[in-house]
Short mmCIF file of C-alpha atoms in Angstrom, two decimals:
data_model
loop_
_atom_site.label_atom_id
_atom_site.label_comp_id
_atom_site.label_asym_id
_atom_site.label_seq_id
_atom_site.Cartn_x
_atom_site.Cartn_y
_atom_site.Cartn_z
CA MET V 1 -17.33 26.35 -4.12
CA SER V 2 -15.50 24.04 -6.44
CA ALA V 3 -11.82 23.49 -5.84
CA LYS V 4 -8.90 24.41 -8.04
CA ARG V 5 -6.87 21.24 -8.37
CA THR V 6 -3.27 20.63 -9.40
CA LEU V 7 -1.97 17.09 -9.85
CA HIS V 8 1.75 16.42 -9.69
CA HIS V 9 2.31 13.16 -11.52
CA PHE V 10 4.69 11.13 -13.62
CA PRO V 11 3.10 9.75 -16.79
CA LEU V 12 4.52 6.22 -16.56
CA ASP V 13 3.92 5.78 -12.82
CA PRO V 14 1.11 3.29 -12.04
CA ALA V 15 0.16 5.18 -8.87
CA SER V 16 -0.17 8.49 -10.74
CA ARG V 17 -2.24 6.82 -13.45
CA GLN V 18 -4.76 5.59 -10.89
CA VAL V 19 -5.44 9.16 -9.83
CA ARG V 20 -5.63 10.48 -13.41
CA LEU V 21 -8.16 7.76 -14.27
CA ALA V 22 -10.26 8.33 -11.14
CA MET V 23 -10.36 12.10 -11.64
CA ALA V 24 -11.36 11.67 -15.28
CA GLU V 25 -14.11 9.18 -14.34
CA LYS V 26 -15.40 11.74 -11.85
CA LYS V 27 -15.05 14.49 -14.50
CA LEU V 28 -12.86 16.63 -12.23
CA ALA V 29 -10.78 19.26 -14.00
CA TYR V 30 -7.18 19.81 -12.92
CA GLU V 31 -3.93 21.36 -13.96
CA GLU V 32 -1.06 18.97 -14.30
CA VAL V 33 2.58 19.23 -13.37
CA ILE V 34 4.79 16.48 -14.75
CA GLU V 35 7.20 15.44 -12.00
CA ARG V 36 10.33 13.57 -13.00
CA TYR V 37 10.44 12.06 -9.52
CA TYR V 38 13.88 10.54 -10.21
CA GLU V 39 15.34 14.07 -10.44
CA GLY V 40 14.37 14.81 -6.81
CA ARG V 41 13.22 18.41 -7.37
CA PRO V 42 13.43 20.13 -3.93
CA GLU V 43 10.08 21.96 -4.34
CA PHE V 44 8.45 18.59 -4.94
CA LYS V 45 10.12 16.97 -1.93
CA ALA V 46 8.77 19.87 0.12
CA LEU V 47 5.27 18.81 -0.99
CA ASN V 48 5.84 15.09 -0.41
CA PRO V 49 8.82 14.06 1.75
CA SER V 50 8.80 10.58 0.18
CA GLY V 51 9.60 12.24 -3.16
CA LEU V 52 7.04 9.99 -4.85
CA THR V 53 4.20 10.84 -7.21
CA PRO V 54 1.26 11.49 -7.20
CA VAL V 55 0.45 14.57 -5.12
CA LEU V 56 -2.83 16.45 -5.42
CA VAL V 57 -3.09 20.06 -4.29
CA GLU V 58 -6.59 21.45 -3.72
CA GLU V 59 -7.32 25.15 -3.24
CA ARG V 60 -10.75 26.20 -2.10
CA ASP V 61 -11.93 29.40 -0.40
CA GLY V 62 -8.37 30.40 0.40
CA ASP V 63 -7.59 26.99 1.95
CA ARG V 64 -4.93 24.79 0.43
CA ILE V 65 -4.64 21.10 1.14
CA VAL V 66 -1.91 18.78 -0.03
CA ILE V 67 -2.75 15.11 -0.46
CA CYS V 68 0.19 12.77 -1.00
CA GLU V 69 0.20 9.19 -2.29
CA ALA V 70 -2.38 7.56 -4.54
CA ARG V 71 -4.33 5.69 -1.90
CA ALA V 72 -4.84 8.81 0.21
CA ILE V 73 -5.93 10.78 -2.87
CA LEU V 74 -8.36 8.10 -4.04
CA GLU V 75 -10.02 7.74 -0.61
CA HIS V 76 -10.19 11.55 -0.32
CA LEU V 77 -11.88 11.87 -3.71
CA GLU V 78 -14.46 9.21 -2.76
CA GLU V 79 -15.22 11.18 0.41
CA THR V 80 -15.40 14.63 -1.14
CA GLU V 81 -16.59 13.94 -4.71
CA PRO V 82 -18.74 10.86 -4.20
CA GLU V 83 -20.45 10.81 -7.63
CA PRO V 84 -19.93 8.71 -9.63
CA ALA V 85 -18.89 6.31 -6.87
CA LEU V 86 -15.77 4.29 -7.56
CA LEU V 87 -16.13 2.24 -4.39
CA PRO V 88 -19.34 0.24 -3.87
CA ARG V 89 -21.60 1.29 -0.98
CA ASP V 90 -22.08 -2.27 0.28
CA ALA V 91 -19.38 -3.08 2.88
CA SER V 92 -18.58 -6.50 1.46
CA ARG V 93 -18.15 -5.29 -2.13
CA ARG V 94 -16.27 -2.27 -0.90
CA ALA V 95 -13.84 -4.58 0.91
CA GLU V 96 -13.45 -6.64 -2.27
CA ALA V 97 -12.54 -3.53 -4.30
CA ARG V 98 -10.03 -2.46 -1.65
CA ARG V 99 -8.57 -5.98 -1.44
CA LEU V 100 -7.76 -5.81 -5.15
CA MET V 101 -6.33 -2.29 -4.89
CA GLN V 102 -3.90 -3.65 -2.33
CA TRP V 103 -3.24 -6.71 -4.50
CA PHE V 104 -1.97 -4.46 -7.30
CA ASP V 105 -0.22 -1.86 -5.17
CA ARG V 106 1.64 -4.34 -3.03
CA LYS V 107 1.76 -7.83 -4.57
CA PHE V 108 1.87 -6.85 -8.26
CA ASP V 109 4.28 -4.05 -7.43
CA PHE V 110 6.65 -6.44 -5.59
CA GLU V 111 6.38 -9.35 -8.00
CA VAL V 112 6.15 -7.61 -11.38
CA ASN V 113 6.94 -3.87 -11.31
CA ALA V 114 10.00 -4.24 -9.07
CA PHE V 115 11.51 -6.34 -11.86
CA LEU V 116 10.06 -5.19 -15.18
CA ILE V 117 9.54 -1.46 -14.59
CA HIS V 118 12.73 -1.27 -12.56
CA GLU V 119 14.93 -3.03 -15.13
CA LYS V 120 13.41 -1.57 -18.29
CA MET V 121 12.64 2.00 -17.22
CA GLU V 122 13.88 3.05 -13.78
CA LYS V 123 17.45 1.87 -14.31
CA ARG V 124 17.59 4.09 -17.38
CA LEU V 125 16.03 7.10 -15.64
CA LEU V 126 18.25 6.73 -12.58
CA ARG V 127 21.33 5.78 -14.65
CA LEU V 128 21.78 2.53 -12.78
CA GLY V 129 23.31 0.61 -15.69
CA ALA V 130 22.14 -2.15 -18.02
CA PRO V 131 19.05 -4.26 -17.35
CA ASP V 132 19.57 -7.62 -15.65
CA TYR V 133 18.02 -10.29 -17.87
CA ALA V 134 17.47 -12.77 -15.05
CA ALA V 135 15.49 -10.15 -13.12
CA MET V 136 13.41 -9.38 -16.22
CA ARG V 137 12.68 -13.10 -16.63
CA GLN V 138 11.58 -13.27 -13.00
CA GLY V 139 9.25 -10.30 -13.57
CA ARG V 140 7.72 -11.97 -16.64
CA GLU V 141 7.13 -15.16 -14.66
CA GLY V 142 5.50 -13.14 -11.88
CA LEU V 143 3.34 -11.41 -14.47
CA ARG V 144 2.07 -14.76 -15.85
CA THR V 145 1.03 -15.82 -12.34
CA HIS V 146 -0.87 -12.55 -11.90
CA MET V 147 -2.48 -12.82 -15.34
CA THR V 148 -3.63 -16.36 -14.51
CA TYR V 149 -5.35 -15.10 -11.36
CA LEU V 150 -6.88 -12.11 -13.16
CA GLU V 151 -8.18 -14.42 -15.89
CA THR V 152 -10.26 -16.31 -13.28
CA LEU V 153 -11.70 -13.00 -12.04
CA ALA V 154 -12.37 -11.62 -15.52
CA GLU V 155 -14.09 -14.84 -16.58
CA GLU V 156 -16.56 -14.62 -13.71
CA ARG V 157 -17.14 -10.91 -13.37
CA ASN V 158 -18.04 -7.99 -15.58
CA TRP V 159 -15.54 -5.78 -13.72
CA LEU V 160 -12.81 -6.97 -11.36
CA ALA V 161 -14.70 -6.41 -8.12
CA GLY V 162 -18.22 -7.14 -9.45
CA GLY V 163 -20.87 -5.61 -11.67
CA ARG V 164 -19.61 -2.05 -11.93
CA ILE V 165 -16.30 -0.30 -12.52
CA THR V 166 -14.46 0.45 -9.26
CA LEU V 167 -11.06 1.56 -8.03
CA ALA V 168 -10.00 -2.09 -8.37
CA ASP V 169 -10.30 -1.82 -12.17
CA ILE V 170 -8.57 1.51 -12.12
CA ALA V 171 -5.68 0.10 -10.08
CA GLY V 172 -5.38 -2.99 -12.28
CA ALA V 173 -5.55 -1.07 -15.54
CA ALA V 174 -3.06 1.54 -14.35
CA HIS V 175 -0.51 -1.14 -13.45
CA LEU V 176 -1.06 -3.29 -16.55
CA SER V 177 -0.95 -0.26 -18.84
CA ILE V 178 2.66 0.44 -17.89
CA ILE V 179 3.69 -3.18 -18.45
CA ASP V 180 1.83 -2.95 -21.77
CA TYR V 181 3.76 0.20 -22.72
CA LEU V 182 6.90 -1.88 -22.15
CA GLY V 183 5.44 -4.58 -24.43
CA ASP V 184 5.44 -7.40 -21.88
CA VAL V 185 1.78 -8.39 -21.46
CA PRO V 186 1.06 -11.82 -23.03
CA TRP V 187 -2.48 -10.82 -24.09
CA ARG V 188 -2.98 -13.78 -26.41
CA ASP V 189 -2.95 -16.29 -23.57
CA PHE V 190 -5.44 -14.42 -21.38
CA PRO V 191 -8.55 -13.61 -23.47
CA ALA V 192 -10.85 -12.63 -20.60
CA VAL V 193 -8.29 -10.18 -19.17
CA LYS V 194 -7.83 -8.81 -22.69
CA THR V 195 -11.58 -8.24 -23.09
CA TRP V 196 -11.72 -6.47 -19.71
CA TYR V 197 -8.70 -4.34 -20.60
CA MET V 198 -10.15 -3.40 -24.04
CA LYS V 199 -13.29 -2.25 -22.25
CA ILE V 200 -11.48 0.03 -19.83
CA LYS V 201 -8.95 1.17 -22.46
CA SER V 202 -11.87 2.40 -24.61
CA ARG V 203 -13.20 4.73 -21.92
CA PRO V 204 -12.69 8.48 -22.41
CA SER V 205 -10.82 8.55 -19.07
CA PHE V 206 -8.10 6.34 -20.57
CA ARG V 207 -7.40 8.42 -23.67
CA PRO V 208 -4.81 10.79 -22.17
CA LEU V 209 -2.77 7.79 -20.95
CA LEU V 210 -2.53 6.44 -24.48
CA GLY V 211 -0.82 9.65 -25.57
CA ASP V 212 1.94 9.45 -22.93
CA ARG V 213 5.45 9.03 -24.30
CA GLN V 214 8.68 8.77 -22.31
CA PRO V 215 11.64 10.25 -24.25
CA GLY V 216 14.10 7.51 -25.18
CA LEU V 217 11.64 4.72 -24.39
CA ALA V 218 9.17 4.08 -27.20
CA PRO V 219 5.96 2.21 -26.33
CA ALA V 220 5.08 -1.20 -27.79
CA ALA V 221 3.61 -0.85 -31.30
CA HIS V 222 0.05 -1.73 -30.19
CA TYR V 223 0.15 0.41 -27.02
CA ALA V 224 -2.36 3.06 -28.15
CA ASP V 225 -4.55 0.77 -30.32
CA LEU V 226 -8.01 0.10 -28.99
CA ASP V 227 -8.11 -3.06 -31.12
CA PHE V 228 -4.88 -4.87 -30.25
CA MET I 1 -26.60 -5.93 16.34
CA SER I 2 -22.95 -6.20 17.13
CA ALA I 3 -20.83 -8.35 14.88
CA LYS I 4 -18.96 -11.51 15.75
CA ARG I 5 -15.42 -10.92 14.54
CA THR I 6 -12.57 -13.29 13.79
CA LEU I 7 -9.13 -11.96 12.94
CA HIS I 8 -6.66 -14.14 11.07
CA HIS I 9 -3.23 -12.74 11.81
CA PHE I 10 0.44 -13.52 12.22
CA PRO I 11 1.92 -12.07 15.43
CA LEU I 12 5.12 -10.68 13.89
CA ASP I 13 3.49 -9.22 10.77
CA PRO I 14 3.42 -5.39 10.79
CA ALA I 15 0.18 -5.34 8.78
CA SER I 16 -1.56 -7.68 11.24
CA ARG I 17 -0.34 -5.64 14.18
CA GLN I 18 -1.95 -2.50 12.77
CA VAL I 19 -5.34 -4.18 12.83
CA ARG I 20 -4.84 -5.62 16.33
CA LEU I 21 -3.93 -2.16 17.63
CA ALA I 22 -6.82 -0.42 15.88
CA MET I 23 -9.37 -2.98 17.13
CA ALA I 24 -8.06 -2.68 20.67
CA GLU I 25 -8.17 1.14 20.52
CA LYS I 26 -11.79 0.85 19.39
CA LYS I 27 -12.42 -1.77 22.11
CA LEU I 28 -13.75 -4.30 19.61
CA ALA I 29 -13.72 -7.90 20.80
CA TYR I 30 -12.62 -10.63 18.41
CA GLU I 31 -11.50 -14.21 18.24
CA GLU I 32 -8.07 -14.75 16.84
CA VAL I 33 -6.66 -17.36 14.51
CA ILE I 34 -2.87 -17.38 14.23
CA GLU I 35 -1.99 -17.88 10.56
CA ARG I 36 1.50 -19.06 9.73
CA TYR I 37 1.15 -17.43 6.32
CA TYR I 38 4.40 -19.01 5.14
CA GLU I 39 2.79 -22.47 5.42
CA GLY I 40 0.18 -21.55 2.79
CA ARG I 41 -2.80 -23.23 4.48
CA PRO I 42 -5.39 -23.86 1.69
CA GLU I 43 -8.36 -22.75 3.86
CA PHE I 44 -6.59 -19.45 4.42
CA LYS I 45 -5.79 -18.95 0.73
CA ALA I 46 -9.50 -19.53 0.08
CA LEU I 47 -10.19 -16.53 2.35
CA ASN I 48 -7.46 -14.35 0.85
CA PRO I 49 -6.00 -15.36 -2.53
CA SER I 50 -2.83 -13.35 -1.83
CA GLY I 51 -2.16 -15.69 1.10
CA LEU I 52 -1.23 -12.69 3.26
CA THR I 53 -2.39 -11.69 6.72
CA PRO I 54 -4.46 -10.02 8.10
CA VAL I 55 -8.00 -11.08 7.23
CA LEU I 56 -11.03 -10.04 9.27
CA VAL I 57 -14.26 -12.04 9.10
CA GLU I 58 -17.40 -10.32 10.39
CA GLU I 59 -20.66 -12.17 10.99
CA ARG I 60 -23.78 -10.18 11.67
CA ASP I 61 -27.46 -11.10 11.31
CA GLY I 62 -26.58 -14.19 9.26
CA ASP I 63 -24.36 -12.17 6.89
CA ARG I 64 -20.66 -12.90 6.67
CA ILE I 65 -18.18 -10.53 5.18
CA VAL I 66 -14.50 -11.18 4.59
CA ILE I 67 -12.14 -8.22 4.60
CA CYS I 68 -8.62 -8.88 3.35
CA GLU I 69 -5.49 -6.75 3.78
CA ALA I 70 -4.78 -4.23 6.54
CA ARG I 71 -5.64 -1.08 4.66
CA ALA I 72 -9.07 -2.38 3.64
CA ILE I 73 -9.76 -3.52 7.23
CA LEU I 74 -8.66 -0.22 8.77
CA GLU I 75 -10.78 1.88 6.39
CA HIS I 76 -13.73 -0.48 6.97
CA LEU I 77 -13.43 -0.15 10.75
CA GLU I 78 -13.34 3.66 10.48
CA GLU I 79 -16.53 3.52 8.40
CA THR I 80 -18.46 1.03 10.52
CA GLU I 81 -17.07 1.66 14.05
CA PRO I 82 -16.25 5.37 13.90
CA GLU I 83 -15.72 5.92 17.67
CA PRO I 84 -13.07 6.55 18.80
CA ALA I 85 -11.96 7.95 15.43
CA LEU I 86 -8.47 6.92 14.31
CA LEU I 87 -8.58 9.20 11.25
CA PRO I 88 -9.12 12.93 11.78
CA ARG I 89 -12.36 14.43 10.41
CA ASP I 90 -10.61 17.41 8.79
CA ALA I 91 -9.66 16.55 5.18
CA SER I 92 -6.15 17.95 5.41
CA ARG I 93 -5.24 16.11 8.63
CA ARG I 94 -6.92 12.99 7.33
CA ALA I 95 -4.70 13.17 4.22
CA GLU I 96 -1.66 13.62 6.47
CA ALA I 97 -2.50 10.49 8.47
CA ARG I 98 -3.03 8.49 5.27
CA ARG I 99 0.21 9.83 3.76
CA LEU I 100 2.12 8.42 6.72
CA MET I 101 0.26 5.09 6.58
CA GLN I 102 1.47 4.76 3.00
CA TRP I 103 4.95 5.91 4.03
CA PHE I 104 5.24 2.94 6.39
CA ASP I 105 3.43 0.39 4.28
CA ARG I 106 5.32 1.13 1.10
CA LYS I 107 8.54 3.06 1.71
CA PHE I 108 9.49 1.59 5.11
CA ASP I 109 8.44 -1.85 3.89
CA PHE I 110 10.67 -1.59 0.78
CA GLU I 111 13.64 0.06 2.44
CA VAL I 112 13.71 -1.61 5.87
CA ASN I 113 11.43 -4.66 6.21
CA ALA I 114 12.42 -6.15 2.86
CA PHE I 115 15.96 -6.38 4.25
CA LEU I 116 15.75 -6.78 8.01
CA ILE I 117 12.54 -8.78 8.46
CA HIS I 118 13.29 -10.79 5.35
CA GLU I 119 16.85 -11.70 6.31
CA LYS I 120 16.33 -12.22 10.03
CA MET I 121 12.89 -13.83 10.13
CA GLU I 122 11.34 -14.74 6.79
CA LYS I 123 14.36 -16.62 5.48
CA ARG I 124 14.18 -18.81 8.56
CA LEU I 125 10.42 -19.35 8.30
CA LEU I 126 10.58 -20.10 4.58
CA ARG I 127 13.83 -22.10 4.88
CA LEU I 128 15.62 -19.86 2.39
CA GLY I 129 19.07 -20.26 3.91
CA ALA I 130 21.40 -18.05 5.91
CA PRO I 131 20.95 -14.30 6.25
CA ASP I 132 22.90 -12.08 3.86
CA TYR I 133 24.93 -9.62 5.94
CA ALA I 134 25.20 -7.01 3.18
CA ALA I 135 21.40 -6.96 2.87
CA MET I 136 21.05 -6.59 6.65
CA ARG I 137 23.47 -3.68 6.59
CA GLN I 138 21.43 -2.05 3.81
CA GLY I 139 18.28 -2.46 5.91
CA ARG I 140 19.95 -0.87 8.95
CA GLU I 141 21.06 2.08 6.82
CA GLY I 142 17.52 2.46 5.48
CA LEU I 143 16.22 2.34 9.03
CA ARG I 144 18.51 5.20 10.13
CA THR I 145 17.20 7.35 7.26
CA HIS I 146 13.64 6.62 8.35
CA MET I 147 14.42 7.28 12.03
CA THR I 148 15.97 10.63 11.07
CA TYR I 149 12.77 11.63 9.30
CA LEU I 150 10.56 10.38 12.14
CA GLU I 151 12.68 12.33 14.63
CA THR I 152 11.77 15.59 12.84
CA LEU I 153 8.07 14.67 13.04
CA ALA I 154 8.20 13.54 16.67
CA GLU I 155 10.04 16.73 17.69
CA GLU I 156 7.27 18.90 16.27
CA ARG I 157 4.15 16.92 16.98
CA ASN I 158 2.51 15.18 19.86
CA TRP I 159 1.51 12.29 17.61
CA LEU I 160 2.86 11.59 14.12
CA ALA I 161 0.02 13.20 12.19
CA GLY I 162 -0.80 15.94 14.68
CA GLY I 163 -2.40 16.40 18.10
CA ARG I 164 -4.19 13.06 18.51
CA ILE I 165 -3.36 9.41 17.97
CA THR I 166 -4.27 8.23 14.46
CA LEU I 167 -3.74 5.28 12.15
CA ALA I 168 -0.39 6.90 11.27
CA ASP I 169 0.88 6.20 14.79
CA ILE I 170 -0.58 2.73 14.68
CA ALA I 171 1.14 1.99 11.36
CA GLY I 172 4.45 3.40 12.53
CA ALA I 173 4.40 1.61 15.87
CA ALA I 174 3.38 -1.68 14.27
CA HIS I 175 6.32 -1.54 11.85
CA LEU I 176 8.89 -0.33 14.38
CA SER I 177 7.77 -2.88 16.96
CA ILE I 178 8.83 -5.77 14.71
CA ILE I 179 12.22 -4.19 14.05
CA ASP I 180 12.47 -3.66 17.82
CA TYR I 181 11.66 -7.35 18.44
CA LEU I 182 14.64 -8.09 16.18
CA GLY I 183 16.74 -5.69 18.27
CA ASP I 184 17.69 -3.31 15.46
CA VAL I 185 16.20 0.06 16.48
CA PRO I 186 18.95 2.55 17.47
CA TRP I 187 16.75 4.21 20.12
CA ARG I 188 19.58 6.08 21.80
CA ASP I 189 20.17 8.31 18.78
CA PHE I 190 16.53 9.30 18.31
CA PRO I 191 15.14 10.56 21.62
CA ALA I 192 11.95 12.14 20.28
CA VAL I 193 11.00 8.95 18.41
CA LYS I 194 11.76 7.00 21.59
CA THR I 195 9.47 9.23 23.67
CA TRP I 196 6.69 8.82 21.10
CA TYR I 197 7.19 5.05 21.02
CA MET I 198 7.19 4.79 24.85
CA LYS I 199 3.87 6.62 24.86
CA ILE I 200 2.21 4.27 22.40
CA LYS I 201 3.90 1.19 23.89
CA SER I 202 2.33 2.04 27.25
CA ARG I 203 -1.22 1.98 25.92
CA PRO I 204 -3.40 -0.99 26.88
CA SER I 205 -3.87 -1.73 23.15
CA PHE I 206 -0.15 -2.50 22.88
CA ARG I 207 0.06 -5.00 25.73
CA PRO I 208 -0.87 -8.16 23.75
CA LEU I 209 1.87 -7.39 21.20
CA LEU I 210 4.50 -7.33 23.95
CA GLY I 211 3.61 -10.93 24.80
CA ASP I 212 4.13 -12.25 21.25
CA ARG I 213 6.94 -14.78 20.87
CA GLN I 214 8.04 -16.52 17.68
CA PRO I 215 9.47 -20.00 18.42
CA GLY I 216 13.17 -20.13 17.63
CA LEU I 217 13.47 -16.34 17.44
CA ALA I 218 13.77 -14.69 20.84
CA PRO I 219 13.00 -10.97 21.08
CA ALA I 220 15.57 -8.34 22.06
CA ALA I 221 16.03 -8.22 25.85
CA HIS I 222 14.21 -4.86 26.23
CA TYR I 223 11.39 -5.74 23.82
CA ALA I 224 8.60 -5.93 26.42
CA ASP I 225 9.97 -3.27 28.82
CA LEU I 226 7.98 -0.06 29.00
CA ASP I 227 11.09 1.68 30.29
CA PHE I 228 13.81 0.76 27.76
#
């Protein structure tokens, strides 16, 4: 029997976006609950003690399972809804896709998000005061280093981990899409990354993300354009 | 045919320790290469562009696969060497184990390691100057919050994710063991966590970790004692 799914997510959270994209690629229906994680809603902390999005709740035949954190959800979906596969079958390619997932979730998160998303969005949501311009500059420098590396991948490969779309593309696009909302991606200098991003941005799975708006924080003018 | 395995790791890296523990629990033999990741050896960056440990190289029947980053290696080992299982079969328990892996690798890493390991070890290795005492205090406060949460888990459960040892215990023990090397774990105030840690510390898989020594940085006096 198919499961009833509810996804607790925050629209401008890169981890939540990875799950929304993967579920849409797998054509899995779900109800959504928007969690303003920075408000610390007690019912949400009861679901996930870390207080972080995303959390997926699955109900099937009277059973209810709660899956917290993007990586756990993505691996679970590959195991339980294997088609279409978002991880390659071959162990070496599979490892390459997972390497890149970790690249975005740890390295990009530390070197880019922790500065740009934190200064431009989180400080506002958490009322932590004005952005620190030196930190924003450091985030933009980190972003250029990441874009330079991604450009070498995108020049060589159709998708980031090889010939087909995988969770590596989903992770990369989810992270970059938030930085793009904030208007900080220097697309002009990285044409191969731009071509890759246009390709994933044009997929039906991406469309809901382009409609996301955070009150008080307007997206960059080109954010929702497929031709940017 | 069984694979020839080589693990590139750094002894006091929590991510590397997770893989060493998991391979020992699965009784997989491997050769080890100690990588001083902070030296940025070009041959190592050619294996893993992030420059981070651990990296596992498997050679089998003339094929060679390179698996970078702990999470990718741990999932790969579960898939290719399933016995003994370190992730439960049941989807809900499996999700619980993966939730806790992420808890340690993201939340603990941000709130504890980024202060304590960075100030007390990385600054020395990377020659970044003297430790910042305010940052160390922040790390110790973060650690107490984490210990308080772990205490509630350890009071209720035999192992962190339920009745059997899983990758959640391995992740938690790997992270805590580095903080313990640095002498910062307030064991006395968290008896259930201490009992859990004594149990995992006594396993044969843990023994090699207790022999690790970083030149110039002596471990806490009780670090290698099973009765501490």
